[in-house]
Short mmCIF file of C-alpha atoms in Angstrom, two decimals:
data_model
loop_
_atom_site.label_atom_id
_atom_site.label_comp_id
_atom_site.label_asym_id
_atom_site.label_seq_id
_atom_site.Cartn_x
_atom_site.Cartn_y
_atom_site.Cartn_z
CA UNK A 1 -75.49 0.95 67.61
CA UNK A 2 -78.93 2.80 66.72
CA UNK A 3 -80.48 2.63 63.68
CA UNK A 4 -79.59 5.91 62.74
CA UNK A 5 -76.06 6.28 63.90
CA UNK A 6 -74.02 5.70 60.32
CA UNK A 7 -71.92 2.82 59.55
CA UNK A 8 -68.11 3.42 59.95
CA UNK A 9 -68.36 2.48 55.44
CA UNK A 10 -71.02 5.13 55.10
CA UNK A 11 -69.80 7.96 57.61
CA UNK A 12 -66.80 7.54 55.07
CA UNK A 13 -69.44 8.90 52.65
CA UNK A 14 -67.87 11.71 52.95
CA UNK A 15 -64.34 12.47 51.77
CA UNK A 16 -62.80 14.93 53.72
CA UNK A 17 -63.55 12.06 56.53
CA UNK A 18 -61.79 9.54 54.13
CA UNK A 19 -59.19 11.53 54.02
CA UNK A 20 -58.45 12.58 57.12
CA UNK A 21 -59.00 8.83 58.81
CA UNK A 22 -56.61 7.48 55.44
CA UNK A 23 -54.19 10.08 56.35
CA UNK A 24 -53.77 8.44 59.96
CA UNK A 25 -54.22 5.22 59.61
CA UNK A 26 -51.33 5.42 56.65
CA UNK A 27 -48.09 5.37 58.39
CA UNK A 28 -48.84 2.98 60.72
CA UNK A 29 -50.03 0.40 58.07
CA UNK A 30 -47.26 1.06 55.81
CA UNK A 31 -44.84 0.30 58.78
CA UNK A 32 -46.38 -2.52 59.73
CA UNK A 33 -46.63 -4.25 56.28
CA UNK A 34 -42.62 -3.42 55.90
CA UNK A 35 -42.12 -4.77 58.84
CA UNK A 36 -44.10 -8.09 58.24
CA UNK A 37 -42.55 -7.99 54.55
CA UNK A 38 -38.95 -7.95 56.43
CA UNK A 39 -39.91 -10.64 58.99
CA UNK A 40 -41.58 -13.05 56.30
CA UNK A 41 -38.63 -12.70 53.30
CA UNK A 42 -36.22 -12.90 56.19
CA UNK A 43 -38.04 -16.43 57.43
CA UNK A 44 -38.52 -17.13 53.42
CA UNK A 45 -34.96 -16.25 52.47
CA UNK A 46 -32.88 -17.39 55.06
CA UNK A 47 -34.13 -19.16 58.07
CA UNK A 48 -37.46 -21.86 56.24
CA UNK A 49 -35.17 -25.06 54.67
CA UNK A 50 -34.97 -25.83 51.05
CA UNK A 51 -37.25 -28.28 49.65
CA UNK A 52 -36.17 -32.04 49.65
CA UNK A 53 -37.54 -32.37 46.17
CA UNK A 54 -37.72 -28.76 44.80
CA UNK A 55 -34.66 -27.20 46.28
CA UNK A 56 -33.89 -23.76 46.54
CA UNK A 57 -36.81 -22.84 44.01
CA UNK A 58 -39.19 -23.37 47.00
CA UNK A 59 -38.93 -19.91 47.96
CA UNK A 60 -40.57 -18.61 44.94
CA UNK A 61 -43.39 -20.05 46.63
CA UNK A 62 -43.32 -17.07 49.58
CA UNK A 63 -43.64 -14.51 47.10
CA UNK A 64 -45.79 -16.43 44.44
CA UNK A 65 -48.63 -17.84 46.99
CA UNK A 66 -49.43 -14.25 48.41
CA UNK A 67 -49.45 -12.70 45.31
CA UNK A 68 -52.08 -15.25 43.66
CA UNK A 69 -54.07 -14.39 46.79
CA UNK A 70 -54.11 -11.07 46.56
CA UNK A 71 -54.57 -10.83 42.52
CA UNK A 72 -58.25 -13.06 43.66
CA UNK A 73 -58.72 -10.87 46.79
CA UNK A 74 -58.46 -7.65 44.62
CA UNK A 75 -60.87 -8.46 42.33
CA UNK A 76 -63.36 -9.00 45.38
CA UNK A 77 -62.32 -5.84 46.44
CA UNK A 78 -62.97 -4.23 42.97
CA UNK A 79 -66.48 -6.29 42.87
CA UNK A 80 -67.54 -5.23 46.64
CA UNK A 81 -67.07 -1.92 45.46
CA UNK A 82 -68.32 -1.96 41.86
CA UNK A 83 -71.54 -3.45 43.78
CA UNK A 84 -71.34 -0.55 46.03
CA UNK A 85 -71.65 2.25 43.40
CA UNK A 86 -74.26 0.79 41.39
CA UNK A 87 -76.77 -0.16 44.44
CA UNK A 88 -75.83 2.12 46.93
CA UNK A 89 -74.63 4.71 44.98
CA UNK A 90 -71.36 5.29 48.04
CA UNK A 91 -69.31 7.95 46.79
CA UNK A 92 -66.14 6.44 47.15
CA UNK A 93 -67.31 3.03 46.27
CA UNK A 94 -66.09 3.77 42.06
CA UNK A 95 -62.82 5.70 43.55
CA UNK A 96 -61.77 2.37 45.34
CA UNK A 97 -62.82 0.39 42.36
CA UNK A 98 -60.41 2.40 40.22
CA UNK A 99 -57.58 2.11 42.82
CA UNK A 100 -57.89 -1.25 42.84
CA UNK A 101 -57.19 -2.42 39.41
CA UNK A 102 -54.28 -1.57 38.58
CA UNK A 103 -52.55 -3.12 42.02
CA UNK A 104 -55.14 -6.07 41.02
CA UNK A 105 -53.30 -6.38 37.45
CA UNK A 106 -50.10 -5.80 39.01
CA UNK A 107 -50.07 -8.82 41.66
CA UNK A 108 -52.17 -11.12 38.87
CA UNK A 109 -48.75 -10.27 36.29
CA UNK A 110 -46.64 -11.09 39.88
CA UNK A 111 -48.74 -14.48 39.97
CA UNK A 112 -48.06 -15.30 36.42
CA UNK A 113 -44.44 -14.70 36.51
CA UNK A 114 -42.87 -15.95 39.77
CA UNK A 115 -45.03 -18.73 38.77
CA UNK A 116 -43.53 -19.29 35.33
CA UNK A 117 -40.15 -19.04 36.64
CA UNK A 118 -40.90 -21.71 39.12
CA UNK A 119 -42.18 -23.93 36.53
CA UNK A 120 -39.14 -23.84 34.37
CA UNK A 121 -36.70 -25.60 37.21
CA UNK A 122 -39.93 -27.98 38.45
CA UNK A 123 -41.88 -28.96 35.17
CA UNK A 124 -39.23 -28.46 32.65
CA UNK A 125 -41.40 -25.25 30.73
CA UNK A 126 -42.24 -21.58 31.51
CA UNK A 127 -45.96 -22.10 30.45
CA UNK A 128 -48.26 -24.76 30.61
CA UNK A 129 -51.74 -25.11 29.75
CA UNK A 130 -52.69 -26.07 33.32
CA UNK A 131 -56.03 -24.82 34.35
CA UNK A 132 -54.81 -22.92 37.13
CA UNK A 133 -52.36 -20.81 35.22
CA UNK A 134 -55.03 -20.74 32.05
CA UNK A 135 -57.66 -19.20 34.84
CA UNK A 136 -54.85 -16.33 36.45
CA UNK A 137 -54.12 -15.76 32.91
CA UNK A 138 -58.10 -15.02 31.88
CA UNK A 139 -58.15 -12.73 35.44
CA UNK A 140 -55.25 -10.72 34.14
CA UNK A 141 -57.38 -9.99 31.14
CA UNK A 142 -60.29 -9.17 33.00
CA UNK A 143 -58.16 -6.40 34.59
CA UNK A 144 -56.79 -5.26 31.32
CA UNK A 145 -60.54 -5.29 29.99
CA UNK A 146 -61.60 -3.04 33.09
CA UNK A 147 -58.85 -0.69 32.60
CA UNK A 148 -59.20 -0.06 29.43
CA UNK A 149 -62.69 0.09 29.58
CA UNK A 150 -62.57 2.84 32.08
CA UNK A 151 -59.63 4.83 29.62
CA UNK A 152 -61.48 4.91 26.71
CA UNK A 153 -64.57 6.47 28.58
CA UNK A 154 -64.94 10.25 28.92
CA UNK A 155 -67.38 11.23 30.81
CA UNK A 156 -66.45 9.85 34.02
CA UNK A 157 -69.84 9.48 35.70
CA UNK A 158 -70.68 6.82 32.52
CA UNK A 159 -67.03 5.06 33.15
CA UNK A 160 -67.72 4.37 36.53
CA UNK A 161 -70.84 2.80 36.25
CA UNK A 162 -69.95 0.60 32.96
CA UNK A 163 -66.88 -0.35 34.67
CA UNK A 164 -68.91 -1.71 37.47
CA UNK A 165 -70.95 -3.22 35.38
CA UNK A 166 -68.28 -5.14 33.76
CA UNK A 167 -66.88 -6.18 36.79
CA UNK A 168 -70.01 -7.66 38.29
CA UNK A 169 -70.29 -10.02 35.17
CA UNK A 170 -66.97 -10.88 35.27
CA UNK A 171 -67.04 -11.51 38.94
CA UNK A 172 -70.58 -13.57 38.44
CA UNK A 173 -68.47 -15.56 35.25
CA UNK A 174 -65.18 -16.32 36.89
CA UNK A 175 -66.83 -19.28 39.11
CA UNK A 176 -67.94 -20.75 35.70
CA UNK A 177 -64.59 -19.77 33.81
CA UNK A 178 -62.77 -21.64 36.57
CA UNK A 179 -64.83 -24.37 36.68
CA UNK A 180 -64.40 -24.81 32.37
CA UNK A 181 -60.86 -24.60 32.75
CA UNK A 182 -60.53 -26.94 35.44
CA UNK A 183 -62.64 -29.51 33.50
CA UNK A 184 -60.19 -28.56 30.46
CA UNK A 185 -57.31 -29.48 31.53
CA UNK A 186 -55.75 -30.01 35.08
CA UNK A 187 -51.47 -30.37 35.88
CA UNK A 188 -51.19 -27.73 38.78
CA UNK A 189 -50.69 -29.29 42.12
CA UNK A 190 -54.26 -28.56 44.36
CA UNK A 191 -54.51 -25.90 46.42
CA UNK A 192 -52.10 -25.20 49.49
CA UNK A 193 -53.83 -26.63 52.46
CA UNK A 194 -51.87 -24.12 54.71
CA UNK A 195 -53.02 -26.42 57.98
CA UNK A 196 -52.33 -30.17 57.09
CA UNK A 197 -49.96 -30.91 54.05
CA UNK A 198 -47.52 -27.90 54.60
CA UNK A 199 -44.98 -28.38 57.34
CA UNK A 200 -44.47 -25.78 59.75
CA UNK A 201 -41.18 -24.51 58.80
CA UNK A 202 -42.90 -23.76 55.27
CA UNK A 203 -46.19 -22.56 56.25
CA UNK A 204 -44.90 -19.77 58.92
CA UNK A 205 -42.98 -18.43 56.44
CA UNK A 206 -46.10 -18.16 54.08
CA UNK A 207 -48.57 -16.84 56.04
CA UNK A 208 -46.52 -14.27 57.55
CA UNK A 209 -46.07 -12.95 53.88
CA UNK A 210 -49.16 -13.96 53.16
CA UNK A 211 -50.20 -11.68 55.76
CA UNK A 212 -47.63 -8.31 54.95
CA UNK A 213 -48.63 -8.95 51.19
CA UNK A 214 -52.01 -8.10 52.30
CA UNK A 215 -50.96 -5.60 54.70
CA UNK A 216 -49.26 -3.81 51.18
CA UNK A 217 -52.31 -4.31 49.80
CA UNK A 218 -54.62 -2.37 51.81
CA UNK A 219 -51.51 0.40 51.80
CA UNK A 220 -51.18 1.22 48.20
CA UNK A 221 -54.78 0.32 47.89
CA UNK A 222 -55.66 3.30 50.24
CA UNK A 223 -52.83 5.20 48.80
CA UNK A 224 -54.52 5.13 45.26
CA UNK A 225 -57.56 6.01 46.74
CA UNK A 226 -55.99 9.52 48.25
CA UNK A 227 -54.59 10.33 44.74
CA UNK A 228 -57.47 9.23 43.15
CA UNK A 229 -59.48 11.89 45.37
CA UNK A 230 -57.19 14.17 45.21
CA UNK A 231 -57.35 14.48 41.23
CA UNK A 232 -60.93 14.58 41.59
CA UNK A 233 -60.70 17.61 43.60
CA UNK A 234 -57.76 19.12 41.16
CA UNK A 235 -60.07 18.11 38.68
CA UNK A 236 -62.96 20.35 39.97
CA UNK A 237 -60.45 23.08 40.90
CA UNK A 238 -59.25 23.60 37.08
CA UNK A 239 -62.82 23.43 35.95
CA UNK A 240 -63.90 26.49 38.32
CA UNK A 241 -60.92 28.43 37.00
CA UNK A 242 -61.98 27.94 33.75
CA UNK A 243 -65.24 28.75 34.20
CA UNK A 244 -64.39 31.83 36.30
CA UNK A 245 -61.80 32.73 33.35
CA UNK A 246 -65.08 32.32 30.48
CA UNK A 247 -67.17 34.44 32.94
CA UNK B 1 -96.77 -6.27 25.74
CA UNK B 2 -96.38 -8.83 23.26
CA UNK B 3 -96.96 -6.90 20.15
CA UNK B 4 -94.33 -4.33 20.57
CA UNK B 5 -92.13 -7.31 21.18
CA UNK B 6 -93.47 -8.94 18.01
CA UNK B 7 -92.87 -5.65 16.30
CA UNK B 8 -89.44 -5.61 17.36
CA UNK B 9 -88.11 -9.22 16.33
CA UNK B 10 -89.74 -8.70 13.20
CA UNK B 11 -88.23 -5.07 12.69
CA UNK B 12 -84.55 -6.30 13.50
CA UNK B 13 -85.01 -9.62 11.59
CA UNK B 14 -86.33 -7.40 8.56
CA UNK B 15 -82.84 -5.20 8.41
CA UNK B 16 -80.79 -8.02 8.96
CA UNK B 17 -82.46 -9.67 5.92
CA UNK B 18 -82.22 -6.91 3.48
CA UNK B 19 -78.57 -6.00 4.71
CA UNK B 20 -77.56 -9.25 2.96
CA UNK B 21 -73.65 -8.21 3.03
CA UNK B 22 -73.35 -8.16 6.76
CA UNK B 23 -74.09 -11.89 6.97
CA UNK B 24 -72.25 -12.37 3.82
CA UNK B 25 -69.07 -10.49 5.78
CA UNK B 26 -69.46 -12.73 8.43
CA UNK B 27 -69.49 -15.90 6.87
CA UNK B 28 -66.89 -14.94 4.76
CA UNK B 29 -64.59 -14.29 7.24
CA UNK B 30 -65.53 -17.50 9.11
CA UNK B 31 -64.70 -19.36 5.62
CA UNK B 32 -61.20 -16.87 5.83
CA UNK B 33 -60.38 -17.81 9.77
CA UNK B 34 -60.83 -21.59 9.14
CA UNK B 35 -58.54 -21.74 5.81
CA UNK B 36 -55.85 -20.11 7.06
CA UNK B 37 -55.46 -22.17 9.68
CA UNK B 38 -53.96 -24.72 7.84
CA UNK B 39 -51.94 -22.66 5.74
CA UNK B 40 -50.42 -21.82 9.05
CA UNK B 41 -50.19 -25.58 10.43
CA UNK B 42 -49.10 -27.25 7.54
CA UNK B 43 -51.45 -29.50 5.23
CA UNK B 44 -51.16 -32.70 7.72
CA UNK B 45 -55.13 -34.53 7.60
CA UNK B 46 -54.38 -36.12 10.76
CA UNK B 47 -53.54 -32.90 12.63
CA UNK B 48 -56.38 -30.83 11.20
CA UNK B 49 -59.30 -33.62 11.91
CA UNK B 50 -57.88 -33.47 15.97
CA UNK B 51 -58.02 -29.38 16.19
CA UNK B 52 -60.68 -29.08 13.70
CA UNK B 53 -63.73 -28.67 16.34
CA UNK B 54 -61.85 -26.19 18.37
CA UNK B 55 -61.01 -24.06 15.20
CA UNK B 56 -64.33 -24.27 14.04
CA UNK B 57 -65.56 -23.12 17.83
CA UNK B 58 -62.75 -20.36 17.26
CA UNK B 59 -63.55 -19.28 14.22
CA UNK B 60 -67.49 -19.34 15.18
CA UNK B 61 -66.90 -16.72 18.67
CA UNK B 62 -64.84 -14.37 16.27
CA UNK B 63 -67.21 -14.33 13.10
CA UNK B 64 -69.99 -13.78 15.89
CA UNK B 65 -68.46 -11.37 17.56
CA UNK B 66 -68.09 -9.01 14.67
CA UNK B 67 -71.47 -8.63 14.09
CA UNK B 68 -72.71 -8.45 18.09
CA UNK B 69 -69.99 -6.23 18.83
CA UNK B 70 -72.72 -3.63 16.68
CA UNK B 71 -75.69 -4.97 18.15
CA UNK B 72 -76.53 -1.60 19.13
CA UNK B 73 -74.88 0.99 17.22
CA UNK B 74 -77.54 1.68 14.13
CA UNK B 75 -80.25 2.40 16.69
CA UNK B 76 -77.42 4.81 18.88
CA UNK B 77 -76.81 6.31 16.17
CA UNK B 78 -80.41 6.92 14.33
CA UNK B 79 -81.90 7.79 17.38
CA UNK B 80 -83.78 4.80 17.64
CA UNK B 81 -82.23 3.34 20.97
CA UNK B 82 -83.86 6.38 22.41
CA UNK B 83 -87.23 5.65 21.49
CA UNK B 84 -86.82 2.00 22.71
CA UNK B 85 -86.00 2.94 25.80
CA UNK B 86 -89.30 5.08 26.06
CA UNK B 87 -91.12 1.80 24.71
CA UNK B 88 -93.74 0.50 26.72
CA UNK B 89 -91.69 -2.61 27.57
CA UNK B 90 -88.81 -2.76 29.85
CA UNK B 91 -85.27 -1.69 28.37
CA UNK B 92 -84.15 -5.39 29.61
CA UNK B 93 -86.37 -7.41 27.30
CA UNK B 94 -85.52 -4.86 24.08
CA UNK B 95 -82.51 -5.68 24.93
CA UNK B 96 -83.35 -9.68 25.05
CA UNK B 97 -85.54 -9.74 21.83
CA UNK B 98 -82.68 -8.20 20.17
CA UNK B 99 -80.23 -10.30 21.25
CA UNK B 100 -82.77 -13.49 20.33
CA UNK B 101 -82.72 -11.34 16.42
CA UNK B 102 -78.85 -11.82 16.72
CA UNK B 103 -78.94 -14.97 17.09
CA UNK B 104 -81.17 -16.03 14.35
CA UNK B 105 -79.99 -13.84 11.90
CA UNK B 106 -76.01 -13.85 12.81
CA UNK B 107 -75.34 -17.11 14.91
CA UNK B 108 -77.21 -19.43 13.67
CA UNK B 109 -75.87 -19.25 9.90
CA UNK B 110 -72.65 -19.33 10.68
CA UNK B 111 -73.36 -22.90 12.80
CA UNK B 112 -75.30 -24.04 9.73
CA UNK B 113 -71.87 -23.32 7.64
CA UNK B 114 -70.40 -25.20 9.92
CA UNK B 115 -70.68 -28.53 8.01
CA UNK B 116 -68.96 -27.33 4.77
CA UNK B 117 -65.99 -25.74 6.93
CA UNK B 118 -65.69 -29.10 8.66
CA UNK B 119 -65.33 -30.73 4.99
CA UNK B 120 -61.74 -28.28 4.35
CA UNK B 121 -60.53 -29.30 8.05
CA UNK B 122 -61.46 -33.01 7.43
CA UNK B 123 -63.42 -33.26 10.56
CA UNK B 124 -64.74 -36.79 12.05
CA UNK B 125 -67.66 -37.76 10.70
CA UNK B 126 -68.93 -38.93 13.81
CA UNK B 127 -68.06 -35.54 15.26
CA UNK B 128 -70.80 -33.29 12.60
CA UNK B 129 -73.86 -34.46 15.31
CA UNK B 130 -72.22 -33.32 18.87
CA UNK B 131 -70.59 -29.96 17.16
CA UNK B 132 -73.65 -29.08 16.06
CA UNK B 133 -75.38 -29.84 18.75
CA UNK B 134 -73.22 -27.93 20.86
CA UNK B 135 -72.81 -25.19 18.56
CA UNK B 136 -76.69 -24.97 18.48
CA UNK B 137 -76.99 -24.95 22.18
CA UNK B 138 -74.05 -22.69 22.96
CA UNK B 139 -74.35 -19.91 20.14
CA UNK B 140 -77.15 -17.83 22.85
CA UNK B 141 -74.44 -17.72 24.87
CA UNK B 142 -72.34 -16.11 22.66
CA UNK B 143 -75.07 -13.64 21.05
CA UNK B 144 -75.64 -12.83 24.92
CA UNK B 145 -72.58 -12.17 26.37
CA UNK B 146 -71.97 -10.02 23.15
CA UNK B 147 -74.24 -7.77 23.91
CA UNK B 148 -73.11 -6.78 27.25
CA UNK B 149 -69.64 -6.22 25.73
CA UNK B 150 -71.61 -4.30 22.91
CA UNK B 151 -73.67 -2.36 25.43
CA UNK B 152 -70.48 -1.44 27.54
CA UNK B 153 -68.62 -0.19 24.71
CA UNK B 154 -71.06 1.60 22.80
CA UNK B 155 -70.34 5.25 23.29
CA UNK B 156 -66.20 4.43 23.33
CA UNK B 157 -63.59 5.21 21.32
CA UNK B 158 -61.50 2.27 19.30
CA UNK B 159 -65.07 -0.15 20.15
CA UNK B 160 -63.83 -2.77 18.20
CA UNK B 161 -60.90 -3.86 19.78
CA UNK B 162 -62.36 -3.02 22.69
CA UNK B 163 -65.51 -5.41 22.98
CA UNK B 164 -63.28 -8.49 21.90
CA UNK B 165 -60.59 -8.02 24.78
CA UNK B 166 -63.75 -7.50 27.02
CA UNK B 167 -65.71 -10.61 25.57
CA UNK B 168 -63.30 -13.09 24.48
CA UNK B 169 -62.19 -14.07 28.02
CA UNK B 170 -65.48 -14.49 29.18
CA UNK B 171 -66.44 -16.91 25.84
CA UNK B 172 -63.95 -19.20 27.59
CA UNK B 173 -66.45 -21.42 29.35
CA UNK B 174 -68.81 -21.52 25.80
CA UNK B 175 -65.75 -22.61 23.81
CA UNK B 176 -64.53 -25.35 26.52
CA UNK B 177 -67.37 -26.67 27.05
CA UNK B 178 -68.34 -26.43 22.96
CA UNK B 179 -65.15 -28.68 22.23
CA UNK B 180 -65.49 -30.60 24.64
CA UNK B 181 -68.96 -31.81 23.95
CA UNK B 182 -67.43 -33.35 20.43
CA UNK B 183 -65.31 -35.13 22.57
CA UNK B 184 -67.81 -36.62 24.36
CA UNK B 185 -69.97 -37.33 22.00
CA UNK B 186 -67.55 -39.32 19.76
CA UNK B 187 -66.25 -41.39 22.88
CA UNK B 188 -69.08 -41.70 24.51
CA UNK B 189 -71.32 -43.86 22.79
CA UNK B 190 -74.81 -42.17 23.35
CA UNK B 191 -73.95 -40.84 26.57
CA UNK B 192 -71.65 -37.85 26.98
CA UNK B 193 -74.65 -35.59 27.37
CA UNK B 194 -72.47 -33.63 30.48
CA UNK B 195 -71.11 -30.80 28.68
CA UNK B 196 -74.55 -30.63 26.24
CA UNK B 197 -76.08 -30.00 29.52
CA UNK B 198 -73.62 -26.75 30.73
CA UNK B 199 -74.00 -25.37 27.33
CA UNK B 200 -77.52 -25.14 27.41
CA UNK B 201 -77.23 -24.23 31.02
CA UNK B 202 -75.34 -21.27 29.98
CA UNK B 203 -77.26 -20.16 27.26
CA UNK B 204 -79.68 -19.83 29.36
CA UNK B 205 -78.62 -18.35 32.61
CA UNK B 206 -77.19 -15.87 29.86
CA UNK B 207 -80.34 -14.81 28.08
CA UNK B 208 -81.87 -13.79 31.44
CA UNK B 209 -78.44 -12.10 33.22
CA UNK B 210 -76.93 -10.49 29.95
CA UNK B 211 -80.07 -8.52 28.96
CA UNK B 212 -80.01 -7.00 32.59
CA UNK B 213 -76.35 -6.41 32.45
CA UNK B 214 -76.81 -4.42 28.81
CA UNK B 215 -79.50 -2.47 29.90
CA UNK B 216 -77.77 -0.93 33.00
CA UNK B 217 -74.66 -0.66 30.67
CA UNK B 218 -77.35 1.59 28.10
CA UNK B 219 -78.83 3.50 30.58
CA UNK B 220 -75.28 4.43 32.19
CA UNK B 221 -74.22 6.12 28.58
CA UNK B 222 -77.24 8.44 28.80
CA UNK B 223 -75.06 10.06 31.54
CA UNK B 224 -72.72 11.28 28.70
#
């Protein structure tokens, strides 16, 4: 590639590109992450064995694992692209920022709760103080924070920017928040070595939902994107016919 | 570039002194925070001397936070913010000298109450050196990452709820690492220097990152 040929991130600069590549690629992600989806809660569900120790309650794991990834990979996404507006000023760098936190929030409250209804059966409790949940629980309100941040901004412009500013110090802190609450206090098992501890017939089943989990991800992801652009552009409609209507 | 600096400090230090109710508010409602506690929890000596660092750390972030979460409004709203950021000195270090006046004139006091409020929770006696050590090292922290959450917020609607669901989460490190310094210090004996160490650390790495934060979260409201 030359140096002056554009990147395939900033030939999507421009948003009638976006648009019309998002409006392709769509369908064909959507299928494929219901089809993973099926595969993986089919393998999940009916086919992967119960737990010797946990029983059925293992499954919650298919469902709980992805979404604690995707609640951590969301954030990235909403950091990547808060970093994005602020040094490279990318057009639809705060648009995907915005997408993203609400789906971010969404799969972090998904964390929290398939993983408190696990931990009833297995540790006798809906909540502990373990640092693991104590950390998901502090990214939740991180989302809140940049949600409501961004709502109680007018001027959009400003929003953008201070939201993106929020969420590069909370990105820079969460190492250090993790690292307190792990010195705090630890009962949560360590993380899922998906190659050595797991046994097959559990860890196929994972990372295939792993995998359509993430495959959702980037769906409604781009999906909020679209709307989000296309309210920008309603937005700018209704405030030319309002200033043609003044005039 | 020292002078206006100088000029500064001495300027925010002044109106902090001669506003004697705002520091009276805040240690006030520290002295509030920590008595209801045990109204809440019951009168038991034994239970109040085992939580009574982590309220104190508790009611410390909260009392601060009142008075960073305006760290900025007066000048936004006189007009001086404006003229600072025409000063001859970088918006970032306004921002850190007046984060520094925060902590002297808000933070600090309300560690230096500490003591008495450790007398109504019947705190260790060996624990009154490590908590306020800690609360010593750790309050920059807290003045610091204040003022990004009072930067962010300053041109919002409903601020004040706002800049303590945007700050408290991210005090979490300051106040685990605050209590657990008294731990350490009262088991330890002479050692337990570990979570001393991150405090400090953190104060710190916060007065450099926090004023560069605020000032990009200033400059982004003169959009509006």
């Amino acid at each position: 590639m030359t140096a002056n040929q554009p990147t395939i991130v900033q030939s999507l600069a421009n948003p009638t590109r976006f648009m019309a590549l998002s409006a392709r690629i769509l369908p064909w992600l959507a299928a494929m992450a219901a089809v993973v989806i099926g595969v993986g809660l089919y393998q999940a569900l009916v086919v992967s064995p119960a737990d010797y120790q946990q029983g059925q309650t293992v499954r919650i794991m298919y469902v709980h694992v992805p979404a604690a990834w995707l609640a951590m990979a969301a954030y990235l996404t909403i950091a990547a692209s808060s970093f994005g507006l602020l040094v490279f000023r990318h057009p639809l760098a705060d648009v995907s920022a915005r997408a993203a936190a609400p789906i971010g929030a969404a799969f972090t409250l998904l964390a929290l709760l398939t993983g408190s209804l696990w931990g009833k059966p297995m540790w006798g409790t809906y909540w502990v103080w373990d640092a693991r949940l104590t950390s998901m629980l502090l990214l939740f309100f991180l989302y809140l924070g940049l949600i409501v941040l961004r709502s109680s901004i007018e001027d959009e412009a400003a929003a953008a920017k201070l939201t993106a500013i929020l969420a590069l110090v909370g990105v820079s802190l969460l190492p250090v928040i993790k690292f307190s609450v792990e010195w705090w206090y630890t009962l949560h098992q360590p993380s899922t070595k998906l190659t050595s501890t797991l046994d097959a017939s559990f860890r196929i089943p994972l990372l295939i939902n792993a995998l359509g989990f993430t495959l959702l991800f980037a769906c409604l992801h781009i999906k909020a994107m679209r709307n989000e652009v296309m309210r920008r552009r309603v937005k700018g409609l209704q405030r030319a016919a309002v200033r043609e209507v003044v005039a | 570039m020292v002078w206006p600096l100088r000029a500064l400090l001495l300027r925010d230090l002044k109106l902090a002194a001669r506003d004697g109710a705002a520091l009276g508010t805040a240690l006030g409602f520290d002295l509030v925070v920590v008595s209801l506690l045990p109204l809440g929890l019951g009168p038991d000596v034994a239970l109040l001397a085992r939580i009574a660092p982590g309220v104190l750390w508790i009611a410390l972030l909260l009392s601060a936070l009142l008075s960073v979460a305006r760290l900025f409004e007066a000048d936004h709203q006189d007009g001086s913010l404006a003229v600072l950021r025409s000063a001859p000195v970088p918006l970032e270090i306004v921002v850190a000298v007046k984060i520094v006046a925060h902590w002297v004139t808000a933070a600090v006091p309300l560690v230096l109450a500490t003591p008495l409020l450790g007398l109504l929770l019947n705190l260790d006696a060996n624990a009154y050196g490590p908590l306020m050590a800690a609360m010593l090292l750790g309050s920059p922290a807290v003045s610091a990452i204040g003022a990004i959450g009072a930067a962010l917020t300053l041109s919002t609607r409903k601020s004040g709820l706002l800049v303590a669901l945007l700050v408290l989460p991210l005090y979490v490190p300051t106040l685990v690492f605050g209590v657990s310094a008294v731990d350490a210090g009262m088991l330890i004996e002479g050692g337990g220097m570990a979570p001393l160490l991150i405090l400090g650390a953190l104060s710190l790495v916060g007065l450099i990152l926090a004023p560069i934060a605020a000032a990009a979260a200033l400059r982004a409201h003169e959009l509006a």
